[in-house]
PDB file of C-alpha atoms in Angstrom:
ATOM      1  CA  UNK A   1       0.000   0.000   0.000  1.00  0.00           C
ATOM      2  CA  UNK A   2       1.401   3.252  -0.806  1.00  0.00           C
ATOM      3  CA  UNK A   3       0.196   6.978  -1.134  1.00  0.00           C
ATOM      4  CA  UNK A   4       1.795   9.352  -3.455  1.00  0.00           C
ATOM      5  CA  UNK A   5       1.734  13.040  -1.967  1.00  0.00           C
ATOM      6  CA  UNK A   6       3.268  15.826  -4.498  1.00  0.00           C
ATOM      7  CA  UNK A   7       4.702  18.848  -2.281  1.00  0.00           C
ATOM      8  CA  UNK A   8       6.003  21.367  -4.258  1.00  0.00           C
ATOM      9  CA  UNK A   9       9.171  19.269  -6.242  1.00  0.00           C
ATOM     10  CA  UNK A  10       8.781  16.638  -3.703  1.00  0.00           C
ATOM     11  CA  UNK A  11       6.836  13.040  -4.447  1.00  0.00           C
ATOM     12  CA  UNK A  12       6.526  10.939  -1.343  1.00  0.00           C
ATOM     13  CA  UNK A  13       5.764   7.289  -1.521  1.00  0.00           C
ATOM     14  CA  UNK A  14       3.959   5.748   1.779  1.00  0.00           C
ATOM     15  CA  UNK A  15       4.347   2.378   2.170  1.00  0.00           C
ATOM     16  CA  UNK A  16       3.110   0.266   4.474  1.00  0.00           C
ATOM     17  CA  UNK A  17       3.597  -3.788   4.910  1.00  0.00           C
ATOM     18  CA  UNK A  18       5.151  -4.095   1.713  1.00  0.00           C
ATOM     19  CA  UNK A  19       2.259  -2.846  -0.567  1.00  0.00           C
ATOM     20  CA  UNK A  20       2.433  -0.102  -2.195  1.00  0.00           C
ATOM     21  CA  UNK A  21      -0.039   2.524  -1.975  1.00  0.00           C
ATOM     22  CA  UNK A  22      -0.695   5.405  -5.448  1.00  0.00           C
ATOM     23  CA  UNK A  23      -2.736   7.446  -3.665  1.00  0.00           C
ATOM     24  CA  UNK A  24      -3.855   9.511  -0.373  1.00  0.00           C
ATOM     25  CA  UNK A  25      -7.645   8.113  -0.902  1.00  0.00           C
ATOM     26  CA  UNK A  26      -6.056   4.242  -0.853  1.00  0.00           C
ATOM     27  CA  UNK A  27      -4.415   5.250   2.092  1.00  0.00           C
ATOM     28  CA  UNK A  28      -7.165   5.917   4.148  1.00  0.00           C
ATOM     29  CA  UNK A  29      -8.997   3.222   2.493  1.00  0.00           C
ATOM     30  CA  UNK A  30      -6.143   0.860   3.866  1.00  0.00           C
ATOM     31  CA  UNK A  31      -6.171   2.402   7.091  1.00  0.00           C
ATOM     32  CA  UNK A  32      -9.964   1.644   7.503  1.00  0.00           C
ATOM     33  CA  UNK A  33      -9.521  -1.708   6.937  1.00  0.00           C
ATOM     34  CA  UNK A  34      -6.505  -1.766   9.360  1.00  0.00           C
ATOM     35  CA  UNK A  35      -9.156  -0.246  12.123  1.00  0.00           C
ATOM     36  CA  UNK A  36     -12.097  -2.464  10.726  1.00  0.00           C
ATOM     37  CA  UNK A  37      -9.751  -5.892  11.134  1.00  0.00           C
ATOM     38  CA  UNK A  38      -9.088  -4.286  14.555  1.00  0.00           C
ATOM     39  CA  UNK A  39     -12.559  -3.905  15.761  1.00  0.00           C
ATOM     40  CA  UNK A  40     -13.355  -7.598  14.584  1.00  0.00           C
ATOM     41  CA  UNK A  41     -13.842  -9.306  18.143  1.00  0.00           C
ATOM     42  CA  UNK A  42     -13.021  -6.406  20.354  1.00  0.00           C
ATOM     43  CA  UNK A  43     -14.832  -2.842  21.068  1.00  0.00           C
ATOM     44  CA  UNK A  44     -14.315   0.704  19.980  1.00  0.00           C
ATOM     45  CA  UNK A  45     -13.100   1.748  23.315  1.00  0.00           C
ATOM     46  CA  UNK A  46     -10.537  -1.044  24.169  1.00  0.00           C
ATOM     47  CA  UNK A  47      -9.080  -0.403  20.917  1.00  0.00           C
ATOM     48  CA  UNK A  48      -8.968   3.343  21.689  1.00  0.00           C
ATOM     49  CA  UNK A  49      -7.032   2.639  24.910  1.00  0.00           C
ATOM     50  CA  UNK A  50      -5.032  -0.084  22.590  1.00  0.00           C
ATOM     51  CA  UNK A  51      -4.206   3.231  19.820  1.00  0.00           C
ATOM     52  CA  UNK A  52      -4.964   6.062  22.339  1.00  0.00           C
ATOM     53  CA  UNK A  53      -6.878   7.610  19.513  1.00  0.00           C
ATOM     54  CA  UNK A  54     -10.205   8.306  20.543  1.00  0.00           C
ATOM     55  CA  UNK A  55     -13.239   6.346  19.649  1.00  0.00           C
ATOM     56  CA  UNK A  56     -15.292   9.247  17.811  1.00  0.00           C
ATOM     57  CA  UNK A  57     -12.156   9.375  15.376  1.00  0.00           C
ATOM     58  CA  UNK A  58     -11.881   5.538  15.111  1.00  0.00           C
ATOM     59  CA  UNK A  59     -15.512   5.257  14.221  1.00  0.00           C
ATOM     60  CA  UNK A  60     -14.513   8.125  11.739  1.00  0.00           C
ATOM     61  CA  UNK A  61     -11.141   5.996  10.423  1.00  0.00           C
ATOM     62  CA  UNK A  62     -13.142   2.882   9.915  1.00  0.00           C
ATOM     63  CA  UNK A  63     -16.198   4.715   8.161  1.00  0.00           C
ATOM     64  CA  UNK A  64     -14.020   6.881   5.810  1.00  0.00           C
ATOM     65  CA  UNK A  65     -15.565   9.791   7.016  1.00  0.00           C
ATOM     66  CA  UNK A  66     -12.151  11.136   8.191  1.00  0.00           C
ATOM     67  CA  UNK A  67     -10.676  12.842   5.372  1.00  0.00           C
ATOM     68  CA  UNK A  68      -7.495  14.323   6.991  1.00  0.00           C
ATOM     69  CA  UNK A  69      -6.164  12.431   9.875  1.00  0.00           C
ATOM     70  CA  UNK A  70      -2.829  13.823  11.516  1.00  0.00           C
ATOM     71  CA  UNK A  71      -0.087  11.534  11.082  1.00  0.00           C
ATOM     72  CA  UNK A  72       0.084  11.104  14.591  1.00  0.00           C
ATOM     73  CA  UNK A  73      -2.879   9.485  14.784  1.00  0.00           C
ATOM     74  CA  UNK A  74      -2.281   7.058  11.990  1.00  0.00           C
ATOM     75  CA  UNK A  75       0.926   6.317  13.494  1.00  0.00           C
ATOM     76  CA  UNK A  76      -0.611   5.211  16.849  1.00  0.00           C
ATOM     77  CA  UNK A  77      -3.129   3.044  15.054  1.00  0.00           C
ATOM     78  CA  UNK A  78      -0.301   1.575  13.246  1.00  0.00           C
ATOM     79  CA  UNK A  79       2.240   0.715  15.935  1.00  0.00           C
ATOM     80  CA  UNK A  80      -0.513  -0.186  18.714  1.00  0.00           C
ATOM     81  CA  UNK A  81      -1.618  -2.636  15.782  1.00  0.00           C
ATOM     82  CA  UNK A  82       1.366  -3.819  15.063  1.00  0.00           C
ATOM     83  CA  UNK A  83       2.185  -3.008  11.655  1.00  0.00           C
ATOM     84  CA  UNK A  84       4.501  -0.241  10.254  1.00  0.00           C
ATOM     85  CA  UNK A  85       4.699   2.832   8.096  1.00  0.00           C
ATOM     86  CA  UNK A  86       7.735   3.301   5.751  1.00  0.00           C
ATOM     87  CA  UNK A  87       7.888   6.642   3.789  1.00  0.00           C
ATOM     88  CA  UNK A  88      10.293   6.041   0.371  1.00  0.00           C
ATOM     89  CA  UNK A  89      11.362   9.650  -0.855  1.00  0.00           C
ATOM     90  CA  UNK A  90      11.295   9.468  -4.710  1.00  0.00           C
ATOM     91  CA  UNK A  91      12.918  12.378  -6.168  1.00  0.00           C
TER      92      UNK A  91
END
């Protein structure tokens, strides 16, 4: 999975678990189903105290309703889940 961000000359690749992701939308798309998997089994606010994100933003996260997360916050999810977030500078 990997998103492609342009900032001004610089492209930046996310990647995350080996797939790569093209763009910002796919990112949050992966990152619901990261939260979704998550929730299977288990309640919105154990896995907030799991992330330490809080549950109305989860609910947000695994919805797609949360257009611009902080990076924080997806980092949290991330690491308190286990998997990890590799940024590849391509230019």
């Amino acid at each position: 999975m990997t998103a492609k961000v342009e900032t001004a000359s610089i492209a930046v690749s996310i990647k995350a678990e080996g797939t790569l992701i093209p763009t910002t939308e796919q990112l949050l798309d992966e990152l619901s189903k990261v939260v979704s998997e998550a929730l299977n089994g288990t309640s919105y606010h154990a896995l907030s105290k799991k992330t330490g994100v809080n549950v109305r933003t989860l609910y947000a996260i695994k919805n797609n309703e949360l257009a611009n997360p902080r990076i924080d916050t997806v980092l949290k999810i991330l690491q308190a889940l286990g998997k990890k977030l590799i940024i590849v500078d391509n230019w």
